[in-house]
Amino acid sequence: MTDLRGFDLNLLVVFDLLMEERSVTRAAQRLGRTQSAVSHALARLRRQLNDPLLVKTASGMAPSPLALALAEEVRPVLRRIGRSFSERGEFDPAASTRTFRLALPDVSTSVFPALVRAVRSLGPTIALEWVDLSPSTLSDVVDGHVDLAFAPAAWPQPDGTDFEMTPPLTIASFARKGHPAFEDWSAASWSGCEHALVGVAARVANPIAEAAAAAGLDRRVGARVPHFTTLAPLLSQTDLVATVPTIALHDVLDVFGLQARRPPFTIEPMPHALFWSTRLRCDPASVWIRSLVRETLGDAILAAG
């Protein structure tokens, strides 16, 4: 029995064409190789299998019994492999019934509806599932439980993940219209307010707290909420101020009677990235959903300013 660990499987492609053409010259033309290269490949294959395989005769190359038996086994395998490679570059969203699981912070509430619209316009039977970010999100990406995650770029990245930076999230301070602090907006008035904080997956330092500390400012906490979606009604009915990514509230300002101001001290935009499994780097469906999320998310971040 031939030991396949030392067998050059590329020789089987040459063998398959030689069996079709029964000619070194024609096989070489189809392969785009020289006749000597094909002859050399056949010689190697003969040595490895200890069989003449194809013997030159007056009417062409005649196969040995082993060659005939091998061709019947090799040809369908090569055809299946060829189909796999040709189908690898294809993903038809219109015919797909796939469900993509996206891990997004709820800061992306304006993004998810836009994603659903975009996906269903191209793939009406494709479903999206929104998964909350958690400390295990990137491990879930590696394990295949999550197709794509949008998360802070500073999150520790486990082996087996790829990433791509998105536009960073700019920060703004939000409060109800007519809030007295916004009448004379300054670092002192910001520090003098009571603030609403959002509890998100705590894997990196809070850049807003760090920036405030660097500016020598305190932030008195008046309320903590679990999700960004709870901020707008809270701010509209209290004198609390929230300093959060602009994408979280920019599209509901009028609905809840809110206003926004640039923070009165420097807060650098928050770097974020899309993360996916390295295994899916070239997967056509994964490439497709990444492209759609990249475009939709980028538009939303830029619109939020």
PDB file of C-alpha atoms in Angstrom:
ATOM      1  CA  MET A   1       0.000   0.000   0.000  1.00  0.00           C
ATOM      2  CA  THR A   2       1.364   3.385  -0.996  1.00  0.00           C
ATOM      3  CA  ASP A   3       2.143   5.741   1.903  1.00  0.00           C
ATOM      4  CA  LEU A   4       0.265   8.945   1.032  1.00  0.00           C
ATOM      5  CA  ARG A   5       2.336  10.984   3.475  1.00  0.00           C
ATOM      6  CA  GLY A   6       5.132  10.986   0.916  1.00  0.00           C
ATOM      7  CA  PHE A   7       2.910  11.059  -2.138  1.00  0.00           C
ATOM      8  CA  ASP A   8       2.683  14.187  -4.310  1.00  0.00           C
ATOM      9  CA  LEU A   9      -1.062  14.469  -4.951  1.00  0.00           C
ATOM     10  CA  ASN A  10      -0.427  17.089  -7.654  1.00  0.00           C
ATOM     11  CA  LEU A  11       0.708  14.200  -9.840  1.00  0.00           C
ATOM     12  CA  LEU A  12      -2.872  12.937  -9.924  1.00  0.00           C
ATOM     13  CA  VAL A  13      -3.978  16.052 -11.824  1.00  0.00           C
ATOM     14  CA  VAL A  14      -1.360  15.305 -14.481  1.00  0.00           C
ATOM     15  CA  PHE A  15      -2.385  11.650 -14.498  1.00  0.00           C
ATOM     16  CA  ASP A  16      -6.064  12.521 -14.988  1.00  0.00           C
ATOM     17  CA  LEU A  17      -5.301  14.671 -18.040  1.00  0.00           C
ATOM     18  CA  LEU A  18      -2.973  12.046 -19.474  1.00  0.00           C
ATOM     19  CA  MET A  19      -5.754   9.486 -19.159  1.00  0.00           C
ATOM     20  CA  GLU A  20      -8.103  11.852 -21.010  1.00  0.00           C
ATOM     21  CA  GLU A  21      -5.711  12.875 -23.761  1.00  0.00           C
ATOM     22  CA  ARG A  22      -3.507   9.755 -24.015  1.00  0.00           C
ATOM     23  CA  SER A  23      -0.842  12.211 -25.176  1.00  0.00           C
ATOM     24  CA  VAL A  24       1.941  13.980 -23.303  1.00  0.00           C
ATOM     25  CA  THR A  25       1.835  16.845 -25.812  1.00  0.00           C
ATOM     26  CA  ARG A  26      -1.887  17.556 -25.470  1.00  0.00           C
ATOM     27  CA  ALA A  27      -1.834  17.129 -21.688  1.00  0.00           C
ATOM     28  CA  ALA A  28       1.063  19.600 -21.472  1.00  0.00           C
ATOM     29  CA  GLN A  29      -0.870  22.135 -23.574  1.00  0.00           C
ATOM     30  CA  ARG A  30      -3.921  21.909 -21.314  1.00  0.00           C
ATOM     31  CA  LEU A  31      -1.802  22.235 -18.194  1.00  0.00           C
ATOM     32  CA  GLY A  32       0.264  25.089 -19.584  1.00  0.00           C
ATOM     33  CA  ARG A  33       3.461  23.146 -18.932  1.00  0.00           C
ATOM     34  CA  THR A  34       6.275  21.856 -21.074  1.00  0.00           C
ATOM     35  CA  GLN A  35       6.235  18.318 -22.446  1.00  0.00           C
ATOM     36  CA  SER A  36       9.351  17.502 -20.448  1.00  0.00           C
ATOM     37  CA  ALA A  37       7.636  18.614 -17.214  1.00  0.00           C
ATOM     38  CA  VAL A  38       4.667  16.344 -17.895  1.00  0.00           C
ATOM     39  CA  SER A  39       6.947  13.453 -18.847  1.00  0.00           C
ATOM     40  CA  HIS A  40       8.894  13.997 -15.632  1.00  0.00           C
ATOM     41  CA  ALA A  41       5.646  13.998 -13.606  1.00  0.00           C
ATOM     42  CA  LEU A  42       4.577  10.729 -15.231  1.00  0.00           C
ATOM     43  CA  ALA A  43       7.965   9.188 -14.468  1.00  0.00           C
ATOM     44  CA  ARG A  44       7.659  10.188 -10.799  1.00  0.00           C
ATOM     45  CA  LEU A  45       4.175   8.739 -10.625  1.00  0.00           C
ATOM     46  CA  ARG A  46       5.375   5.468 -12.164  1.00  0.00           C
ATOM     47  CA  ARG A  47       8.110   5.231  -9.529  1.00  0.00           C
ATOM     48  CA  GLN A  48       5.766   5.995  -6.642  1.00  0.00           C
ATOM     49  CA  LEU A  49       3.165   3.451  -7.805  1.00  0.00           C
ATOM     50  CA  ASN A  50       5.669   0.940  -9.207  1.00  0.00           C
ATOM     51  CA  ASP A  51       3.604   0.572 -12.376  1.00  0.00           C
ATOM     52  CA  PRO A  52       4.063   1.680 -16.017  1.00  0.00           C
ATOM     53  CA  LEU A  53       0.593   3.303 -15.956  1.00  0.00           C
ATOM     54  CA  LEU A  54       0.638   4.656 -19.550  1.00  0.00           C
ATOM     55  CA  VAL A  55       2.739   3.008 -22.253  1.00  0.00           C
ATOM     56  CA  LYS A  56       3.476   4.640 -25.600  1.00  0.00           C
ATOM     57  CA  THR A  57       2.107   2.659 -28.582  1.00  0.00           C
ATOM     58  CA  ALA A  58       1.578   3.329 -32.275  1.00  0.00           C
ATOM     59  CA  SER A  59      -1.997   4.462 -31.606  1.00  0.00           C
ATOM     60  CA  GLY A  60      -1.252   6.542 -28.535  1.00  0.00           C
ATOM     61  CA  MET A  61      -0.639   5.915 -24.852  1.00  0.00           C
ATOM     62  CA  ALA A  62      -2.228   2.716 -23.578  1.00  0.00           C
ATOM     63  CA  PRO A  63      -3.203   2.492 -19.892  1.00  0.00           C
ATOM     64  CA  SER A  64      -2.241  -0.365 -17.637  1.00  0.00           C
ATOM     65  CA  PRO A  65      -4.919  -2.156 -15.568  1.00  0.00           C
ATOM     66  CA  LEU A  66      -3.829  -0.150 -12.514  1.00  0.00           C
ATOM     67  CA  ALA A  67      -4.137   3.087 -14.481  1.00  0.00           C
ATOM     68  CA  LEU A  68      -7.706   2.198 -15.524  1.00  0.00           C
ATOM     69  CA  ALA A  69      -8.664   1.357 -11.944  1.00  0.00           C
ATOM     70  CA  LEU A  70      -6.963   4.448 -10.548  1.00  0.00           C
ATOM     71  CA  ALA A  71      -8.650   6.734 -13.079  1.00  0.00           C
ATOM     72  CA  GLU A  72     -12.096   5.564 -11.963  1.00  0.00           C
ATOM     73  CA  GLU A  73     -11.261   6.510  -8.374  1.00  0.00           C
ATOM     74  CA  VAL A  74      -9.299   9.702  -9.023  1.00  0.00           C
ATOM     75  CA  ARG A  75     -11.527  11.430 -11.586  1.00  0.00           C
ATOM     76  CA  PRO A  76     -14.679  11.876  -9.453  1.00  0.00           C
ATOM     77  CA  VAL A  77     -12.579  13.032  -6.484  1.00  0.00           C
ATOM     78  CA  LEU A  78     -10.822  15.683  -8.599  1.00  0.00           C
ATOM     79  CA  ARG A  79     -14.169  16.799 -10.035  1.00  0.00           C
ATOM     80  CA  ARG A  80     -15.644  17.224  -6.552  1.00  0.00           C
ATOM     81  CA  ILE A  81     -12.618  19.192  -5.400  1.00  0.00           C
ATOM     82  CA  GLY A  82     -12.868  21.367  -8.506  1.00  0.00           C
ATOM     83  CA  ARG A  83     -16.534  22.069  -7.823  1.00  0.00           C
ATOM     84  CA  SER A  84     -15.722  22.984  -4.231  1.00  0.00           C
ATOM     85  CA  PHE A  85     -13.162  25.543  -5.392  1.00  0.00           C
ATOM     86  CA  SER A  86     -15.484  27.003  -8.033  1.00  0.00           C
ATOM     87  CA  GLU A  87     -18.378  27.291  -5.584  1.00  0.00           C
ATOM     88  CA  ARG A  88     -16.104  28.845  -2.950  1.00  0.00           C
ATOM     89  CA  GLY A  89     -16.345  32.234  -4.598  1.00  0.00           C
ATOM     90  CA  GLU A  90     -20.119  32.229  -4.765  1.00  0.00           C
ATOM     91  CA  PHE A  91     -22.741  33.326  -2.247  1.00  0.00           C
ATOM     92  CA  ASP A  92     -26.233  34.024  -3.470  1.00  0.00           C
ATOM     93  CA  PRO A  93     -28.041  36.052  -0.785  1.00  0.00           C
ATOM     94  CA  ALA A  94     -31.294  35.891  -2.741  1.00  0.00           C
ATOM     95  CA  ALA A  95     -31.350  32.090  -2.350  1.00  0.00           C
ATOM     96  CA  SER A  96     -29.837  31.853   1.147  1.00  0.00           C
ATOM     97  CA  THR A  97     -31.790  30.969   4.294  1.00  0.00           C
ATOM     98  CA  ARG A  98     -28.809  31.532   6.567  1.00  0.00           C
ATOM     99  CA  THR A  99     -29.017  33.221   9.967  1.00  0.00           C
ATOM    100  CA  PHE A 100     -26.107  35.538  10.791  1.00  0.00           C
ATOM    101  CA  ARG A 101     -25.411  36.170  14.480  1.00  0.00           C
ATOM    102  CA  LEU A 102     -24.034  39.658  15.100  1.00  0.00           C
ATOM    103  CA  ALA A 103     -22.655  40.737  18.470  1.00  0.00           C
ATOM    104  CA  LEU A 104     -23.346  44.456  18.825  1.00  0.00           C
ATOM    105  CA  PRO A 105     -23.496  46.872  21.732  1.00  0.00           C
ATOM    106  CA  ASP A 106     -26.917  48.453  22.133  1.00  0.00           C
ATOM    107  CA  VAL A 107     -25.216  51.705  21.257  1.00  0.00           C
ATOM    108  CA  SER A 108     -25.972  50.422  17.755  1.00  0.00           C
ATOM    109  CA  THR A 109     -29.772  50.663  18.013  1.00  0.00           C
ATOM    110  CA  SER A 110     -29.886  52.884  14.938  1.00  0.00           C
ATOM    111  CA  VAL A 111     -27.660  50.447  13.067  1.00  0.00           C
ATOM    112  CA  PHE A 112     -29.534  47.179  13.496  1.00  0.00           C
ATOM    113  CA  PRO A 113     -32.769  48.283  11.766  1.00  0.00           C
ATOM    114  CA  ALA A 114     -30.693  49.650   8.881  1.00  0.00           C
ATOM    115  CA  LEU A 115     -28.832  46.331   8.697  1.00  0.00           C
ATOM    116  CA  VAL A 116     -32.076  44.357   8.619  1.00  0.00           C
ATOM    117  CA  ARG A 117     -33.416  46.535   5.800  1.00  0.00           C
ATOM    118  CA  ALA A 118     -30.193  46.203   3.815  1.00  0.00           C
ATOM    119  CA  VAL A 119     -29.995  42.435   4.292  1.00  0.00           C
ATOM    120  CA  ARG A 120     -33.635  41.776   3.440  1.00  0.00           C
ATOM    121  CA  SER A 121     -33.444  43.905   0.318  1.00  0.00           C
ATOM    122  CA  LEU A 122     -30.744  41.551  -0.997  1.00  0.00           C
ATOM    123  CA  GLY A 123     -31.633  38.315   0.770  1.00  0.00           C
ATOM    124  CA  PRO A 124     -35.314  38.198   1.759  1.00  0.00           C
ATOM    125  CA  THR A 125     -34.938  34.798   3.441  1.00  0.00           C
ATOM    126  CA  ILE A 126     -31.785  35.682   5.400  1.00  0.00           C
ATOM    127  CA  ALA A 127     -32.225  36.348   9.128  1.00  0.00           C
ATOM    128  CA  LEU A 128     -30.126  38.436  11.507  1.00  0.00           C
ATOM    129  CA  GLU A 129     -29.782  37.667  15.194  1.00  0.00           C
ATOM    130  CA  TRP A 130     -28.551  40.405  17.522  1.00  0.00           C
ATOM    131  CA  VAL A 131     -26.386  39.027  20.338  1.00  0.00           C
ATOM    132  CA  ASP A 132     -25.340  41.172  23.302  1.00  0.00           C
ATOM    133  CA  LEU A 133     -21.661  41.885  23.815  1.00  0.00           C
ATOM    134  CA  SER A 134     -20.193  40.013  26.759  1.00  0.00           C
ATOM    135  CA  PRO A 135     -16.752  39.114  28.119  1.00  0.00           C
ATOM    136  CA  SER A 136     -16.937  35.881  26.089  1.00  0.00           C
ATOM    137  CA  THR A 137     -17.893  37.515  22.781  1.00  0.00           C
ATOM    138  CA  LEU A 138     -14.544  37.185  21.009  1.00  0.00           C
ATOM    139  CA  SER A 139     -14.175  33.605  22.220  1.00  0.00           C
ATOM    140  CA  ASP A 140     -17.630  32.971  20.763  1.00  0.00           C
ATOM    141  CA  VAL A 141     -16.382  34.442  17.481  1.00  0.00           C
ATOM    142  CA  VAL A 142     -13.453  32.026  17.444  1.00  0.00           C
ATOM    143  CA  ASP A 143     -15.722  29.079  18.279  1.00  0.00           C
ATOM    144  CA  GLY A 144     -18.186  29.962  15.515  1.00  0.00           C
ATOM    145  CA  HIS A 145     -21.094  30.895  17.791  1.00  0.00           C
ATOM    146  CA  VAL A 146     -20.975  34.506  16.542  1.00  0.00           C
ATOM    147  CA  ASP A 147     -20.396  35.446  12.901  1.00  0.00           C
ATOM    148  CA  LEU A 148     -19.306  39.048  13.438  1.00  0.00           C
ATOM    149  CA  ALA A 149     -18.719  41.315  16.435  1.00  0.00           C
ATOM    150  CA  PHE A 150     -18.531  45.097  16.694  1.00  0.00           C
ATOM    151  CA  ALA A 151     -16.550  45.940  19.811  1.00  0.00           C
ATOM    152  CA  PRO A 152     -13.895  48.257  21.256  1.00  0.00           C
ATOM    153  CA  ALA A 153     -10.633  47.795  19.394  1.00  0.00           C
ATOM    154  CA  ALA A 154      -8.750  47.588  22.704  1.00  0.00           C
ATOM    155  CA  TRP A 155     -10.469  44.352  23.696  1.00  0.00           C
ATOM    156  CA  PRO A 156      -7.936  41.527  24.097  1.00  0.00           C
ATOM    157  CA  GLN A 157      -7.959  39.634  20.814  1.00  0.00           C
ATOM    158  CA  PRO A 158      -7.693  35.841  21.136  1.00  0.00           C
ATOM    159  CA  ASP A 159      -5.871  33.708  18.601  1.00  0.00           C
ATOM    160  CA  GLY A 160      -8.114  32.766  15.713  1.00  0.00           C
ATOM    161  CA  THR A 161      -9.714  36.181  15.172  1.00  0.00           C
ATOM    162  CA  ASP A 162      -9.287  38.709  12.385  1.00  0.00           C
ATOM    163  CA  PHE A 163     -10.310  42.329  12.731  1.00  0.00           C
ATOM    164  CA  GLU A 164     -10.838  45.504  10.752  1.00  0.00           C
ATOM    165  CA  MET A 165     -10.972  48.993  12.234  1.00  0.00           C
ATOM    166  CA  THR A 166     -14.188  50.980  11.811  1.00  0.00           C
ATOM    167  CA  PRO A 167     -14.540  54.764  12.097  1.00  0.00           C
ATOM    168  CA  PRO A 168     -14.053  55.628  15.795  1.00  0.00           C
ATOM    169  CA  LEU A 169     -17.035  56.636  17.945  1.00  0.00           C
ATOM    170  CA  THR A 170     -17.105  60.316  18.814  1.00  0.00           C
ATOM    171  CA  ILE A 171     -18.377  61.378  22.236  1.00  0.00           C
ATOM    172  CA  ALA A 172     -21.008  63.970  23.210  1.00  0.00           C
ATOM    173  CA  SER A 173     -22.818  65.066  26.341  1.00  0.00           C
ATOM    174  CA  PHE A 174     -26.628  64.781  26.285  1.00  0.00           C
ATOM    175  CA  ALA A 175     -29.326  66.314  28.472  1.00  0.00           C
ATOM    176  CA  ARG A 176     -32.928  67.495  28.224  1.00  0.00           C
ATOM    177  CA  LYS A 177     -33.663  70.705  26.353  1.00  0.00           C
ATOM    178  CA  GLY A 178     -33.446  73.687  28.670  1.00  0.00           C
ATOM    179  CA  HIS A 179     -31.012  71.970  31.012  1.00  0.00           C
ATOM    180  CA  PRO A 180     -29.405  74.750  33.094  1.00  0.00           C
ATOM    181  CA  ALA A 181     -25.895  73.339  32.708  1.00  0.00           C
ATOM    182  CA  PHE A 182     -26.077  73.830  28.940  1.00  0.00           C
ATOM    183  CA  GLU A 183     -26.794  77.523  29.358  1.00  0.00           C
ATOM    184  CA  ASP A 184     -23.223  78.101  30.511  1.00  0.00           C
ATOM    185  CA  TRP A 185     -21.499  74.940  29.359  1.00  0.00           C
ATOM    186  CA  SER A 186     -18.037  74.489  30.823  1.00  0.00           C
ATOM    187  CA  ALA A 187     -15.858  71.931  32.529  1.00  0.00           C
ATOM    188  CA  ALA A 188     -17.098  73.241  35.876  1.00  0.00           C
ATOM    189  CA  SER A 189     -20.762  72.865  34.914  1.00  0.00           C
ATOM    190  CA  TRP A 190     -20.096  69.365  33.538  1.00  0.00           C
ATOM    191  CA  SER A 191     -18.429  68.387  36.807  1.00  0.00           C
ATOM    192  CA  GLY A 192     -21.230  70.016  38.813  1.00  0.00           C
ATOM    193  CA  CYS A 193     -23.947  67.881  37.186  1.00  0.00           C
ATOM    194  CA  GLU A 194     -25.154  64.494  38.244  1.00  0.00           C
ATOM    195  CA  HIS A 195     -24.451  61.945  35.544  1.00  0.00           C
ATOM    196  CA  ALA A 196     -26.103  58.856  34.147  1.00  0.00           C
ATOM    197  CA  LEU A 197     -23.746  55.969  33.425  1.00  0.00           C
ATOM    198  CA  VAL A 198     -24.307  52.934  31.264  1.00  0.00           C
ATOM    199  CA  GLY A 199     -23.026  49.566  32.436  1.00  0.00           C
ATOM    200  CA  VAL A 200     -21.336  47.869  29.458  1.00  0.00           C
ATOM    201  CA  ALA A 201     -19.021  44.876  29.272  1.00  0.00           C
ATOM    202  CA  ALA A 202     -16.086  46.080  31.371  1.00  0.00           C
ATOM    203  CA  ARG A 203     -13.022  44.687  29.605  1.00  0.00           C
ATOM    204  CA  VAL A 204     -11.112  47.937  29.083  1.00  0.00           C
ATOM    205  CA  ALA A 205     -10.766  51.187  30.967  1.00  0.00           C
ATOM    206  CA  ASN A 206     -13.564  53.725  30.533  1.00  0.00           C
ATOM    207  CA  PRO A 207     -12.117  56.413  28.226  1.00  0.00           C
ATOM    208  CA  ILE A 208     -14.579  59.053  29.446  1.00  0.00           C
ATOM    209  CA  ALA A 209     -13.622  58.514  33.070  1.00  0.00           C
ATOM    210  CA  GLU A 210      -9.956  58.569  32.104  1.00  0.00           C
ATOM    211  CA  ALA A 211     -10.349  61.818  30.148  1.00  0.00           C
ATOM    212  CA  ALA A 212     -12.242  63.468  32.995  1.00  0.00           C
ATOM    213  CA  ALA A 213      -9.562  62.407  35.471  1.00  0.00           C
ATOM    214  CA  ALA A 214      -6.841  63.749  33.167  1.00  0.00           C
ATOM    215  CA  ALA A 215      -8.688  67.087  33.098  1.00  0.00           C
ATOM    216  CA  GLY A 216      -8.923  67.085  36.899  1.00  0.00           C
ATOM    217  CA  LEU A 217     -12.706  66.646  36.886  1.00  0.00           C
ATOM    218  CA  ASP A 218     -14.982  64.566  39.056  1.00  0.00           C
ATOM    219  CA  ARG A 219     -18.149  62.894  37.781  1.00  0.00           C
ATOM    220  CA  ARG A 220     -20.910  62.487  40.318  1.00  0.00           C
ATOM    221  CA  VAL A 221     -23.091  59.526  39.421  1.00  0.00           C
ATOM    222  CA  GLY A 222     -26.836  60.034  39.826  1.00  0.00           C
ATOM    223  CA  ALA A 223     -27.989  56.859  38.106  1.00  0.00           C
ATOM    224  CA  ARG A 224     -26.635  53.748  36.450  1.00  0.00           C
ATOM    225  CA  VAL A 225     -28.567  51.972  33.729  1.00  0.00           C
ATOM    226  CA  PRO A 226     -27.858  48.631  32.062  1.00  0.00           C
ATOM    227  CA  HIS A 227     -28.377  49.682  28.433  1.00  0.00           C
ATOM    228  CA  PHE A 228     -27.963  52.728  26.209  1.00  0.00           C
ATOM    229  CA  THR A 229     -31.597  52.329  25.116  1.00  0.00           C
ATOM    230  CA  THR A 230     -32.738  53.353  28.604  1.00  0.00           C
ATOM    231  CA  LEU A 231     -30.837  56.645  28.549  1.00  0.00           C
ATOM    232  CA  ALA A 232     -33.116  58.827  26.434  1.00  0.00           C
ATOM    233  CA  PRO A 233     -36.284  58.543  28.557  1.00  0.00           C
ATOM    234  CA  LEU A 234     -34.208  58.924  31.722  1.00  0.00           C
ATOM    235  CA  LEU A 235     -32.511  62.118  30.520  1.00  0.00           C
ATOM    236  CA  SER A 236     -35.762  63.581  29.203  1.00  0.00           C
ATOM    237  CA  GLN A 237     -37.392  63.397  32.660  1.00  0.00           C
ATOM    238  CA  THR A 238     -34.470  64.369  34.915  1.00  0.00           C
ATOM    239  CA  ASP A 239     -31.571  66.808  35.167  1.00  0.00           C
ATOM    240  CA  LEU A 240     -29.031  64.044  34.622  1.00  0.00           C
ATOM    241  CA  VAL A 241     -26.354  64.410  31.953  1.00  0.00           C
ATOM    242  CA  ALA A 242     -24.910  61.497  29.983  1.00  0.00           C
ATOM    243  CA  THR A 243     -21.598  61.602  28.133  1.00  0.00           C
ATOM    244  CA  VAL A 244     -21.694  58.761  25.640  1.00  0.00           C
ATOM    245  CA  PRO A 245     -20.923  57.920  22.003  1.00  0.00           C
ATOM    246  CA  THR A 246     -22.956  60.207  19.757  1.00  0.00           C
ATOM    247  CA  ILE A 247     -24.315  57.235  17.802  1.00  0.00           C
ATOM    248  CA  ALA A 248     -26.251  56.174  20.911  1.00  0.00           C
ATOM    249  CA  LEU A 249     -28.657  59.125  20.993  1.00  0.00           C
ATOM    250  CA  HIS A 250     -28.193  61.372  17.959  1.00  0.00           C
ATOM    251  CA  ASP A 251     -31.220  60.001  16.121  1.00  0.00           C
ATOM    252  CA  VAL A 252     -33.676  60.342  19.057  1.00  0.00           C
ATOM    253  CA  LEU A 253     -32.915  63.898  20.145  1.00  0.00           C
ATOM    254  CA  ASP A 254     -36.212  65.324  18.876  1.00  0.00           C
ATOM    255  CA  VAL A 255     -38.265  62.302  19.950  1.00  0.00           C
ATOM    256  CA  PHE A 256     -37.224  62.712  23.597  1.00  0.00           C
ATOM    257  CA  GLY A 257     -36.588  66.447  23.634  1.00  0.00           C
ATOM    258  CA  LEU A 258     -32.849  66.149  24.159  1.00  0.00           C
ATOM    259  CA  GLN A 259     -29.903  68.282  23.141  1.00  0.00           C
ATOM    260  CA  ALA A 260     -26.240  67.526  22.710  1.00  0.00           C
ATOM    261  CA  ARG A 261     -23.044  69.424  23.419  1.00  0.00           C
ATOM    262  CA  ARG A 262     -19.407  68.648  22.805  1.00  0.00           C
ATOM    263  CA  PRO A 263     -17.756  67.710  26.091  1.00  0.00           C
ATOM    264  CA  PRO A 264     -16.015  70.756  27.617  1.00  0.00           C
ATOM    265  CA  PHE A 265     -12.726  68.858  27.812  1.00  0.00           C
ATOM    266  CA  THR A 266     -10.855  66.594  25.437  1.00  0.00           C
ATOM    267  CA  ILE A 267     -12.174  63.067  24.987  1.00  0.00           C
ATOM    268  CA  GLU A 268     -10.576  61.183  22.139  1.00  0.00           C
ATOM    269  CA  PRO A 269     -12.906  59.188  19.864  1.00  0.00           C
ATOM    270  CA  MET A 270     -13.253  55.557  20.899  1.00  0.00           C
ATOM    271  CA  PRO A 271     -11.540  53.121  18.460  1.00  0.00           C
ATOM    272  CA  HIS A 272     -13.786  50.228  17.477  1.00  0.00           C
ATOM    273  CA  ALA A 273     -13.395  47.264  15.165  1.00  0.00           C
ATOM    274  CA  LEU A 274     -15.220  44.414  13.491  1.00  0.00           C
ATOM    275  CA  PHE A 275     -14.023  40.971  14.602  1.00  0.00           C
ATOM    276  CA  TRP A 276     -14.572  37.629  12.885  1.00  0.00           C
ATOM    277  CA  SER A 277     -13.102  34.145  12.955  1.00  0.00           C
ATOM    278  CA  THR A 278      -9.908  33.634  10.980  1.00  0.00           C
ATOM    279  CA  ARG A 279     -11.502  30.406   9.720  1.00  0.00           C
ATOM    280  CA  LEU A 280     -14.099  32.519   7.891  1.00  0.00           C
ATOM    281  CA  ARG A 281     -11.631  34.968   6.358  1.00  0.00           C
ATOM    282  CA  CYS A 282     -12.359  33.748   2.818  1.00  0.00           C
ATOM    283  CA  ASP A 283     -15.826  32.275   3.353  1.00  0.00           C
ATOM    284  CA  PRO A 284     -18.090  33.946   0.734  1.00  0.00           C
ATOM    285  CA  ALA A 285     -21.061  34.343   3.085  1.00  0.00           C
ATOM    286  CA  SER A 286     -18.846  35.841   5.788  1.00  0.00           C
ATOM    287  CA  VAL A 287     -17.219  38.206   3.299  1.00  0.00           C
ATOM    288  CA  TRP A 288     -20.688  39.292   2.156  1.00  0.00           C
ATOM    289  CA  ILE A 289     -22.090  40.054   5.620  1.00  0.00           C
ATOM    290  CA  ARG A 290     -18.867  41.829   6.651  1.00  0.00           C
ATOM    291  CA  SER A 291     -19.123  44.098   3.628  1.00  0.00           C
ATOM    292  CA  LEU A 292     -22.747  44.931   4.386  1.00  0.00           C
ATOM    293  CA  VAL A 293     -22.115  45.585   8.086  1.00  0.00           C
ATOM    294  CA  ARG A 294     -18.997  47.619   7.304  1.00  0.00           C
ATOM    295  CA  GLU A 295     -20.906  49.908   4.954  1.00  0.00           C
ATOM    296  CA  THR A 296     -24.024  50.281   7.120  1.00  0.00           C
ATOM    297  CA  LEU A 297     -22.092  50.771  10.337  1.00  0.00           C
ATOM    298  CA  GLY A 298     -19.673  53.225   8.768  1.00  0.00           C
ATOM    299  CA  ASP A 299     -22.544  55.320   7.386  1.00  0.00           C
ATOM    300  CA  ALA A 300     -24.235  55.404  10.801  1.00  0.00           C
ATOM    301  CA  ILE A 301     -21.067  56.412  12.661  1.00  0.00           C
ATOM    302  CA  LEU A 302     -20.276  59.170  10.194  1.00  0.00           C
ATOM    303  CA  ALA A 303     -23.880  60.439  10.280  1.00  0.00           C
ATOM    304  CA  ALA A 304     -23.736  60.633  14.075  1.00  0.00           C
ATOM    305  CA  GLY A 305     -20.701  62.917  13.775  1.00  0.00           C
TER     306      GLY A 305
END
